[in-house]
PDB file of C-alpha atoms in Angstrom:
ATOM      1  CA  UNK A  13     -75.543 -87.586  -4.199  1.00 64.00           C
ATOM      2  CA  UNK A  14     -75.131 -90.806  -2.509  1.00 62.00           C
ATOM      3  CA  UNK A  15     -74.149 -92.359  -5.608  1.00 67.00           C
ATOM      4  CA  UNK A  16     -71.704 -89.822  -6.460  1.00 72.00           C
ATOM      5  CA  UNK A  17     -69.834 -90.716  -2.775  1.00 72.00           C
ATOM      6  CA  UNK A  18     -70.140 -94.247  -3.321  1.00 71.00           C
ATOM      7  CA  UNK A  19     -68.319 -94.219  -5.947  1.00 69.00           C
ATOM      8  CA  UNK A  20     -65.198 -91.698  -4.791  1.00 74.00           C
ATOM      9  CA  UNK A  21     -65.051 -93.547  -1.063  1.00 74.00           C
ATOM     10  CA  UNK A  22     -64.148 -96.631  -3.024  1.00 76.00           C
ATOM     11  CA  UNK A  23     -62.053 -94.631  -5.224  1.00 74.00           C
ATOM     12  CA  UNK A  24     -60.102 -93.212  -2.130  1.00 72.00           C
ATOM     13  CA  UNK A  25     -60.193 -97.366  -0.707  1.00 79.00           C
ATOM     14  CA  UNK A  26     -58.696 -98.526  -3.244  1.00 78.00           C
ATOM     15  CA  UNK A  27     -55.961 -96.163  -3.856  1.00 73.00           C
ATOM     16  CA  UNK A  28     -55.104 -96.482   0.460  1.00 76.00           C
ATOM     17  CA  UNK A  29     -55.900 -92.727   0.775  1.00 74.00           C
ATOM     18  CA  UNK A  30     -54.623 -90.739   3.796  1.00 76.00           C
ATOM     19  CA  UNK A  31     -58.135 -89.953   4.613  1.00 72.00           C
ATOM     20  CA  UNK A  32     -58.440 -93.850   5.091  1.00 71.00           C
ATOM     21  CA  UNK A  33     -56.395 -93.224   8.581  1.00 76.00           C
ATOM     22  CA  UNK A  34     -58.365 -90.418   9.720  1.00 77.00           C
ATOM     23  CA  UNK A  35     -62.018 -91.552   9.008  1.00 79.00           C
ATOM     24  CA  UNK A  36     -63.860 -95.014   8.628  1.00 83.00           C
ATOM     25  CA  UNK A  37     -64.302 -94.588   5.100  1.00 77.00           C
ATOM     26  CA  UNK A  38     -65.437 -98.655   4.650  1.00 82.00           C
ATOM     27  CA  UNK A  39     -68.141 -97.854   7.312  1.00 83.00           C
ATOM     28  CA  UNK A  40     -69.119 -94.603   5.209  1.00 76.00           C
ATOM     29  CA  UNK A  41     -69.213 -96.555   1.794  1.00 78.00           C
ATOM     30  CA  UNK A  42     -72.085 -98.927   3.490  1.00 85.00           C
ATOM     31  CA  UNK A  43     -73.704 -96.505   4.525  1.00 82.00           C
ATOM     32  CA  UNK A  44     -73.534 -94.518   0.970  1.00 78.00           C
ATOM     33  CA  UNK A  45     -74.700 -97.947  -0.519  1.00 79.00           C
ATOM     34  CA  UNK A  46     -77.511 -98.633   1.809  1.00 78.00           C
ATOM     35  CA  UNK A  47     -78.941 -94.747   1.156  1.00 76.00           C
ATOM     36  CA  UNK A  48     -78.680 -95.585  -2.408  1.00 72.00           C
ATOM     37  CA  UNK A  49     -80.852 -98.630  -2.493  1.00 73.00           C
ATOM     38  CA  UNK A  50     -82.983 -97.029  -0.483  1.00 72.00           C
ATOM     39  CA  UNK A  51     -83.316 -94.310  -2.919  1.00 69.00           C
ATOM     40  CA  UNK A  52     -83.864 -96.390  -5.812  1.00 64.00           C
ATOM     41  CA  UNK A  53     -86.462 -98.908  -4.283  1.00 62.00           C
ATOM     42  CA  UNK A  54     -89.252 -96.840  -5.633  1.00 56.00           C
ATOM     43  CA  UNK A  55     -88.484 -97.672  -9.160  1.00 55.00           C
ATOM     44  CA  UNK A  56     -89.400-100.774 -11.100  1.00 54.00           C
ATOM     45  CA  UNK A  57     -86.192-100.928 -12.907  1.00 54.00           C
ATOM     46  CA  UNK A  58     -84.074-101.645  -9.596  1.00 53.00           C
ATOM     47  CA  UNK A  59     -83.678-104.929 -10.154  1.00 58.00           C
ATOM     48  CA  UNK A  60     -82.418-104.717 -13.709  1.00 57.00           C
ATOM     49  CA  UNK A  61     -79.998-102.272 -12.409  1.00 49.00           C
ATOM     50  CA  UNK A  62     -78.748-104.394  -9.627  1.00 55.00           C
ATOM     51  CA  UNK A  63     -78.139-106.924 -12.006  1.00 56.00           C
ATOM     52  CA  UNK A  64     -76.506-104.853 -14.929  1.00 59.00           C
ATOM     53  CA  UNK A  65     -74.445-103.140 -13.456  1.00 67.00           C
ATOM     54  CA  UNK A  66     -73.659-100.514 -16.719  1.00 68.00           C
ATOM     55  CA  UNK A  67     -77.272 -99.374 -16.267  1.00 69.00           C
ATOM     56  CA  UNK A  68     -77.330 -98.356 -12.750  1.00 72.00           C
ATOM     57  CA  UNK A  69     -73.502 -96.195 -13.724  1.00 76.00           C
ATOM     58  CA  UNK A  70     -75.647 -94.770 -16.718  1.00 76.00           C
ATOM     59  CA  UNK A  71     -78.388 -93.557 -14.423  1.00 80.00           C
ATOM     60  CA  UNK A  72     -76.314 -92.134 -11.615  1.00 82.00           C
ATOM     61  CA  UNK A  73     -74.170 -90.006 -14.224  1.00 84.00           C
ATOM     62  CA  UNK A  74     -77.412 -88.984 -15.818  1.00 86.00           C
ATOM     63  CA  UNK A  75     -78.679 -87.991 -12.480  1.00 88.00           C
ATOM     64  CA  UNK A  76     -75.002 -85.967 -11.918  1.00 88.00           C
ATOM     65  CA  UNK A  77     -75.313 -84.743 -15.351  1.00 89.00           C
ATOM     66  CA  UNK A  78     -78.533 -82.821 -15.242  1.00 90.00           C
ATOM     67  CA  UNK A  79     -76.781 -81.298 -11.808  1.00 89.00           C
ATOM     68  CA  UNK A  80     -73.830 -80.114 -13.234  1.00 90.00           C
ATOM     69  CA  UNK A  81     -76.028 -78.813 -16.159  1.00 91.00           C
ATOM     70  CA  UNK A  82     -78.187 -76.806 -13.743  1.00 91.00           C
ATOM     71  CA  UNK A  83     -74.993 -75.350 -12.081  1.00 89.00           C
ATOM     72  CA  UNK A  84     -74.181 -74.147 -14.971  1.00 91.00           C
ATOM     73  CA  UNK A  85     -70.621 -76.589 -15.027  1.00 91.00           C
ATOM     74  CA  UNK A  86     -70.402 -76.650 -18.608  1.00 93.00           C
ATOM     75  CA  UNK A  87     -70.047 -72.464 -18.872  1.00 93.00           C
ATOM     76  CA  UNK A  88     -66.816 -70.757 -18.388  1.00 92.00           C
ATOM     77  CA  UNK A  89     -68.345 -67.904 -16.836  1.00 90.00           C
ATOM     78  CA  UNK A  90     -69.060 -69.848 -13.938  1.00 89.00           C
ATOM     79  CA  UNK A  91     -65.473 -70.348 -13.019  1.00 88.00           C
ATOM     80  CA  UNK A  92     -64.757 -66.813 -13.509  1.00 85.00           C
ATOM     81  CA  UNK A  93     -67.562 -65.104 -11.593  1.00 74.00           C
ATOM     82  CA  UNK A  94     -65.392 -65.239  -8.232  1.00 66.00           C
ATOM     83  CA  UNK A  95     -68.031 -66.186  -6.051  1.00 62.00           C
ATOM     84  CA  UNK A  96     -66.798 -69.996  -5.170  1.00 62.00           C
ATOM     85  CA  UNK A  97     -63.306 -70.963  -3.927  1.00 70.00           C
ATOM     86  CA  UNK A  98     -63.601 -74.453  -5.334  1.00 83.00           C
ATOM     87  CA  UNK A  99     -63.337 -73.545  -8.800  1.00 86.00           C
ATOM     88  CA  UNK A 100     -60.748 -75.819 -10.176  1.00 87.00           C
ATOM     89  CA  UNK A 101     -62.278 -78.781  -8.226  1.00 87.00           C
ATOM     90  CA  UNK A 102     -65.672 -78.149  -9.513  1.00 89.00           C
ATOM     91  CA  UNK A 103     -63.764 -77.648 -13.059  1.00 91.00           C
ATOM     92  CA  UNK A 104     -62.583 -81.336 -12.818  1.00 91.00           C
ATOM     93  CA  UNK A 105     -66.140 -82.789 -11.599  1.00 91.00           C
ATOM     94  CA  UNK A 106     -67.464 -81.189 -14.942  1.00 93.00           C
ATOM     95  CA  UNK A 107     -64.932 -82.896 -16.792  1.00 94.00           C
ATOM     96  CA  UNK A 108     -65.007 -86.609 -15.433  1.00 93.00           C
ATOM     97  CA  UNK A 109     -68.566 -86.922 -16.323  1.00 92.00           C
ATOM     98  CA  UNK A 110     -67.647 -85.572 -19.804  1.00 95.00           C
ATOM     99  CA  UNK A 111     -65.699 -88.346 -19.955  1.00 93.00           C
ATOM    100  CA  UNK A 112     -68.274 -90.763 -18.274  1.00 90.00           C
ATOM    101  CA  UNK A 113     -70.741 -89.214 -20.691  1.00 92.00           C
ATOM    102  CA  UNK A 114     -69.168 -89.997 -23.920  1.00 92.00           C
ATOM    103  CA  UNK A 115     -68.197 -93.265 -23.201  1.00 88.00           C
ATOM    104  CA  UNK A 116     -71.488 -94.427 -21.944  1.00 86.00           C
ATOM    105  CA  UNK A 117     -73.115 -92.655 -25.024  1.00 88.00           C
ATOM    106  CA  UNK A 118     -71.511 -95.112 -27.082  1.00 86.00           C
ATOM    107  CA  UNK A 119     -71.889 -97.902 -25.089  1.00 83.00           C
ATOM    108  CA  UNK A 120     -75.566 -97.707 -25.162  1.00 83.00           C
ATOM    109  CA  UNK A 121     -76.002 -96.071 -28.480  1.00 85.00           C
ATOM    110  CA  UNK A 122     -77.675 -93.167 -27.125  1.00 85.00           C
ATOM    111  CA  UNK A 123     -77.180 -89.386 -27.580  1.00 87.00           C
ATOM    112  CA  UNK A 124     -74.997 -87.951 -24.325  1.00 89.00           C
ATOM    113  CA  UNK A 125     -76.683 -85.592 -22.316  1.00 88.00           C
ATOM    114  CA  UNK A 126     -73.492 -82.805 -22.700  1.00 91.00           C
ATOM    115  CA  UNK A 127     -73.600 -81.858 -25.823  1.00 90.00           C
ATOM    116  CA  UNK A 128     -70.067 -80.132 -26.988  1.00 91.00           C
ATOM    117  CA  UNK A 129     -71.556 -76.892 -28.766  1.00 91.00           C
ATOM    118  CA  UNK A 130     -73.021 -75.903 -25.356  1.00 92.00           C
ATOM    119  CA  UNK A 131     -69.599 -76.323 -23.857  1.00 94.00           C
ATOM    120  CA  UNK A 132     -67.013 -73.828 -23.325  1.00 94.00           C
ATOM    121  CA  UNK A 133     -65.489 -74.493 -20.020  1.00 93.00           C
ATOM    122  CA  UNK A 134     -61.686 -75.022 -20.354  1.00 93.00           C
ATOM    123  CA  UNK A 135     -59.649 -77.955 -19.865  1.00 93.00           C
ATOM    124  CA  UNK A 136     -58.279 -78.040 -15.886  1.00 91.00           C
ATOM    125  CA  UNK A 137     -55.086 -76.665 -15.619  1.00 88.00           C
ATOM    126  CA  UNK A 138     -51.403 -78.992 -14.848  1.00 89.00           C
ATOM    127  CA  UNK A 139     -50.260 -78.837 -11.442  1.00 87.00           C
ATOM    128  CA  UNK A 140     -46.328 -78.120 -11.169  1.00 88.00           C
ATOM    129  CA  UNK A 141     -45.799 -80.692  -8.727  1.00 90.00           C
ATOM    130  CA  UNK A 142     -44.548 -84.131 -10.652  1.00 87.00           C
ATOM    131  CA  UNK A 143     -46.293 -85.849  -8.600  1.00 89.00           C
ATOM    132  CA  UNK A 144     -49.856 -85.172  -9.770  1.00 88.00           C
ATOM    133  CA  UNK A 145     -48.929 -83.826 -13.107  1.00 90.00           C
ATOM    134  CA  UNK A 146     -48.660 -87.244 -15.161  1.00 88.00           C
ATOM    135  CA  UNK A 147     -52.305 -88.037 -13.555  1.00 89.00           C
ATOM    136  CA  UNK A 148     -53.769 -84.494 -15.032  1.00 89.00           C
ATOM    137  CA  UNK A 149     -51.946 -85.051 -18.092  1.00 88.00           C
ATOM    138  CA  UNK A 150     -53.232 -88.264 -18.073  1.00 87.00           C
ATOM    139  CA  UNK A 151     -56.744 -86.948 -17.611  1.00 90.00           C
ATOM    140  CA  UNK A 152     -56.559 -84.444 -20.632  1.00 90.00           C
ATOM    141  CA  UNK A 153     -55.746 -87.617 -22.299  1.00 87.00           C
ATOM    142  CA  UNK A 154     -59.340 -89.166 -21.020  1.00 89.00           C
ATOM    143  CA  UNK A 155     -61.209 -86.185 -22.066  1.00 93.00           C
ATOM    144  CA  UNK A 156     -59.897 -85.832 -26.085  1.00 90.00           C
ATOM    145  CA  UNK A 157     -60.751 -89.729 -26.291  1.00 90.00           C
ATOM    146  CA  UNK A 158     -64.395 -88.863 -24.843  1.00 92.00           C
ATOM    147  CA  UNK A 159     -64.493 -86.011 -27.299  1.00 92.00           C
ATOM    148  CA  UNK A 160     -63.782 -88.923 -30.354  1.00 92.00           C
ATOM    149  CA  UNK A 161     -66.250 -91.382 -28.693  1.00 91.00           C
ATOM    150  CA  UNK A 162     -68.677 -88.018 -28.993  1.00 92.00           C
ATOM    151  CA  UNK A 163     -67.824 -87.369 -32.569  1.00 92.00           C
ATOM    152  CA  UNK A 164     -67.926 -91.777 -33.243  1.00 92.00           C
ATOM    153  CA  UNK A 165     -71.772 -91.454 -31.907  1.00 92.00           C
ATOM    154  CA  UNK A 166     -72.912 -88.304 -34.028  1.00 91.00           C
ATOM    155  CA  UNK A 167     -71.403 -89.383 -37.165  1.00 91.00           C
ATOM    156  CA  UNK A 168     -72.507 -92.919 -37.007  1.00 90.00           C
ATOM    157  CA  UNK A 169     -75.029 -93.821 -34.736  1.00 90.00           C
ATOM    158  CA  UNK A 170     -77.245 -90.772 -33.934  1.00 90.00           C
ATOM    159  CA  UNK A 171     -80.662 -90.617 -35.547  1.00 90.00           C
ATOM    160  CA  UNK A 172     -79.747 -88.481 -38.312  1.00 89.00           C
ATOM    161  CA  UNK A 173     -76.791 -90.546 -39.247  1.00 89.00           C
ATOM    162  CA  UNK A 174     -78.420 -93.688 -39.287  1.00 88.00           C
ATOM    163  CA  UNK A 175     -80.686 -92.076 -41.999  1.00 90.00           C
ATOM    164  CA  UNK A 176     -77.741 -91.060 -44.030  1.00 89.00           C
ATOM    165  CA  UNK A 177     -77.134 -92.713 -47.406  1.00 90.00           C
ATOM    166  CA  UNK A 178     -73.767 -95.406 -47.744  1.00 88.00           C
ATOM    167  CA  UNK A 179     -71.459 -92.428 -49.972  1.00 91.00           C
ATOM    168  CA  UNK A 180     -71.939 -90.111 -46.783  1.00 91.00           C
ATOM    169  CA  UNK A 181     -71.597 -92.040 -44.429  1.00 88.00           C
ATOM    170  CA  UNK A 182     -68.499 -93.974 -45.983  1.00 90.00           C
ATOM    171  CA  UNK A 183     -67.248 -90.278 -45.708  1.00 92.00           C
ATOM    172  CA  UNK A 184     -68.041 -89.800 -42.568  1.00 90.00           C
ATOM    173  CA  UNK A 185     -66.155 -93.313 -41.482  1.00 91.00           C
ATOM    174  CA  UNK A 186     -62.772 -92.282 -43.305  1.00 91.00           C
ATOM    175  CA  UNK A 187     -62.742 -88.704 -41.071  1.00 91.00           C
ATOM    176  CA  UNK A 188     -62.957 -90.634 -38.366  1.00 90.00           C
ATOM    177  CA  UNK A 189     -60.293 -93.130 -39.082  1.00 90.00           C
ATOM    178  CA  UNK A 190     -58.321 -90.422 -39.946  1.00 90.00           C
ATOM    179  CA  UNK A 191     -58.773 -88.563 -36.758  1.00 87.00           C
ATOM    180  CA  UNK A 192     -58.207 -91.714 -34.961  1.00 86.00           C
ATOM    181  CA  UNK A 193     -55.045 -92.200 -36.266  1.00 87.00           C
ATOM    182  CA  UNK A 194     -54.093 -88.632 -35.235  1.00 87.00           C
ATOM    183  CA  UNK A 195     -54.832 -89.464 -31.982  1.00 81.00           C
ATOM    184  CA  UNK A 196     -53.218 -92.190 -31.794  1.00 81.00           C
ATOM    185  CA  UNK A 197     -49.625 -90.679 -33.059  1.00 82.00           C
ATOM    186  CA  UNK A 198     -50.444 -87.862 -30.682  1.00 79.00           C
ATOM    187  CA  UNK A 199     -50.843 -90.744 -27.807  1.00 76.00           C
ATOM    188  CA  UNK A 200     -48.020 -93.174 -28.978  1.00 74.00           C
ATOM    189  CA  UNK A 201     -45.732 -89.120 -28.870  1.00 74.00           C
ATOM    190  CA  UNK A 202     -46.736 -88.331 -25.380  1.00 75.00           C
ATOM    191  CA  UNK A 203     -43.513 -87.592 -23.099  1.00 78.00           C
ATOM    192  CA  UNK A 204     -45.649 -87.490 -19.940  1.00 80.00           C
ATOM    193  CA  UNK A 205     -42.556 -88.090 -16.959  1.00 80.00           C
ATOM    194  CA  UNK A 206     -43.769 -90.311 -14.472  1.00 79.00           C
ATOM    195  CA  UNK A 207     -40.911 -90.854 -12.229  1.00 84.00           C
ATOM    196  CA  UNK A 208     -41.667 -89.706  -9.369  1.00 86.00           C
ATOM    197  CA  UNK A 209     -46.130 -89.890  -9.942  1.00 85.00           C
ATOM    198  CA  UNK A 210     -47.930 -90.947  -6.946  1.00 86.00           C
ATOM    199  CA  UNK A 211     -49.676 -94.401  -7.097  1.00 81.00           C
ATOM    200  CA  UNK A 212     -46.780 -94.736  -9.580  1.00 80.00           C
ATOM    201  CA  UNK A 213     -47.928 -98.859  -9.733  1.00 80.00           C
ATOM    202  CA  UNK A 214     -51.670 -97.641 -10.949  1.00 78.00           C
ATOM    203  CA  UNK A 215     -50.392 -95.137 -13.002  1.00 78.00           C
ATOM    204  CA  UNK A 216     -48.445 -97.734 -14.952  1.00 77.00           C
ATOM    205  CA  UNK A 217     -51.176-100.207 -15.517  1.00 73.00           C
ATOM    206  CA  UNK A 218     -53.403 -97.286 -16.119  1.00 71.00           C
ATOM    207  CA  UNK A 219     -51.239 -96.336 -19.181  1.00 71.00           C
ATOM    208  CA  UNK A 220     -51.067-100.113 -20.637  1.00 66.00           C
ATOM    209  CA  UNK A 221     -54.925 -99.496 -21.782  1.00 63.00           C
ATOM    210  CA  UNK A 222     -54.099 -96.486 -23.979  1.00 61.00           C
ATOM    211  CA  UNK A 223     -53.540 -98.615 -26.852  1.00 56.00           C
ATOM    212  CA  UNK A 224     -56.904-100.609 -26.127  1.00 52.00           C
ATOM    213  CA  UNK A 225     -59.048 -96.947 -25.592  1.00 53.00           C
TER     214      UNK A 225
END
């Protein structure tokens, strides 16, 4: 949990959120970080952590993982069943560590703990106002190039592929270059209207990676 703040308090920090007026959110983010250490002292892998940094954000979004898992995040049902008021917010915390899940999947070579056969939650829906609207389109963006990462680690890297012969996996490398050039053309198509998008200077340098993801 304290890992999960840590990482939105600097989030709102960076991006000079209103909340940063109304509450002492630097004073917050120590104490986030100190609770975390604290948390992880018991482990003998804390200092390899501290020092690569990639495996401590691989164990916290395991950690949030199996969470959202046990909630049931991943299930459409659990959106619909009318007993929370924070559906669509709980919708987009499933989704980011879809995203988180993927990529660090093929960072470290290693299967991701969502698995995309088990999911059926939909995508969050676009607000009407234009100034969040580019960022959610933006997002949907994230989450199709986290569902290619997925689809890069199965068909190439997993266990089972690995033990595929060179004529299937050759196959297997030409689907994907084909579906990366899809999304590409999809990308490079986009007419996502940013004029008046909040954070409009982040938003820009945001979109100057595309071509690199």
């Amino acid at each position: 949990m304290h890992g999960i703040l840590y990482f939105l308090l600097r989030e709102y920090i960076t991006l000079s959120d209103p909340l940063c007026k109304q509450y002492n959110l630097k004073a917050h983010l120590a104490r986030c970080e100190k609770s975390l250490n604290a948390g992880l002292e018991a482990y003998d892998i804390i200092k390899a952590q501290e020092e690569f940094k990639p495996l401590l954000c691989s164990s916290l979004i395991s950690m949030a993982v199996s969470h959202c898992q046990m909630l049931e995040y991943h299930r459409e049902r659990t959106y619909q069943s009318g007993r929370t008021r924070n559906a669509e917010a709980m919708r987009r915390l499933f989704w980011t560590l879809y995203v988180f899940d993927k990529n660090m999947s093929l960072l470290w070579r290693q299967a991701s703990c969502f698995q995309d056969l088990e999911i059926d939650a939909n995508y969050p829906a676009l607000p009407a106002d234009p100034a969040l609207r580019p960022w959610d389109e933006s997002f949907l963006v994230a989450i199709k190039l986290g569902k290619f990462q997925g689809q890069i680690y199965n068909s190439l890297y997993s266990v089972s592929a690995l033990k595929m012969g060179r004529v299937e996996r050759t196959c297997h490398i030409k689907e994907l270059t084909g579906s990366m050039r899809r999304l590409q053309e999809e990308l490079e198509h986009m007419q996502i209207d940013s004029s008046q998008v909040c954070h409009s200077q982040i938003f820009e340098l945001f979109r100057k990676h595309w071509g690199v993801m």
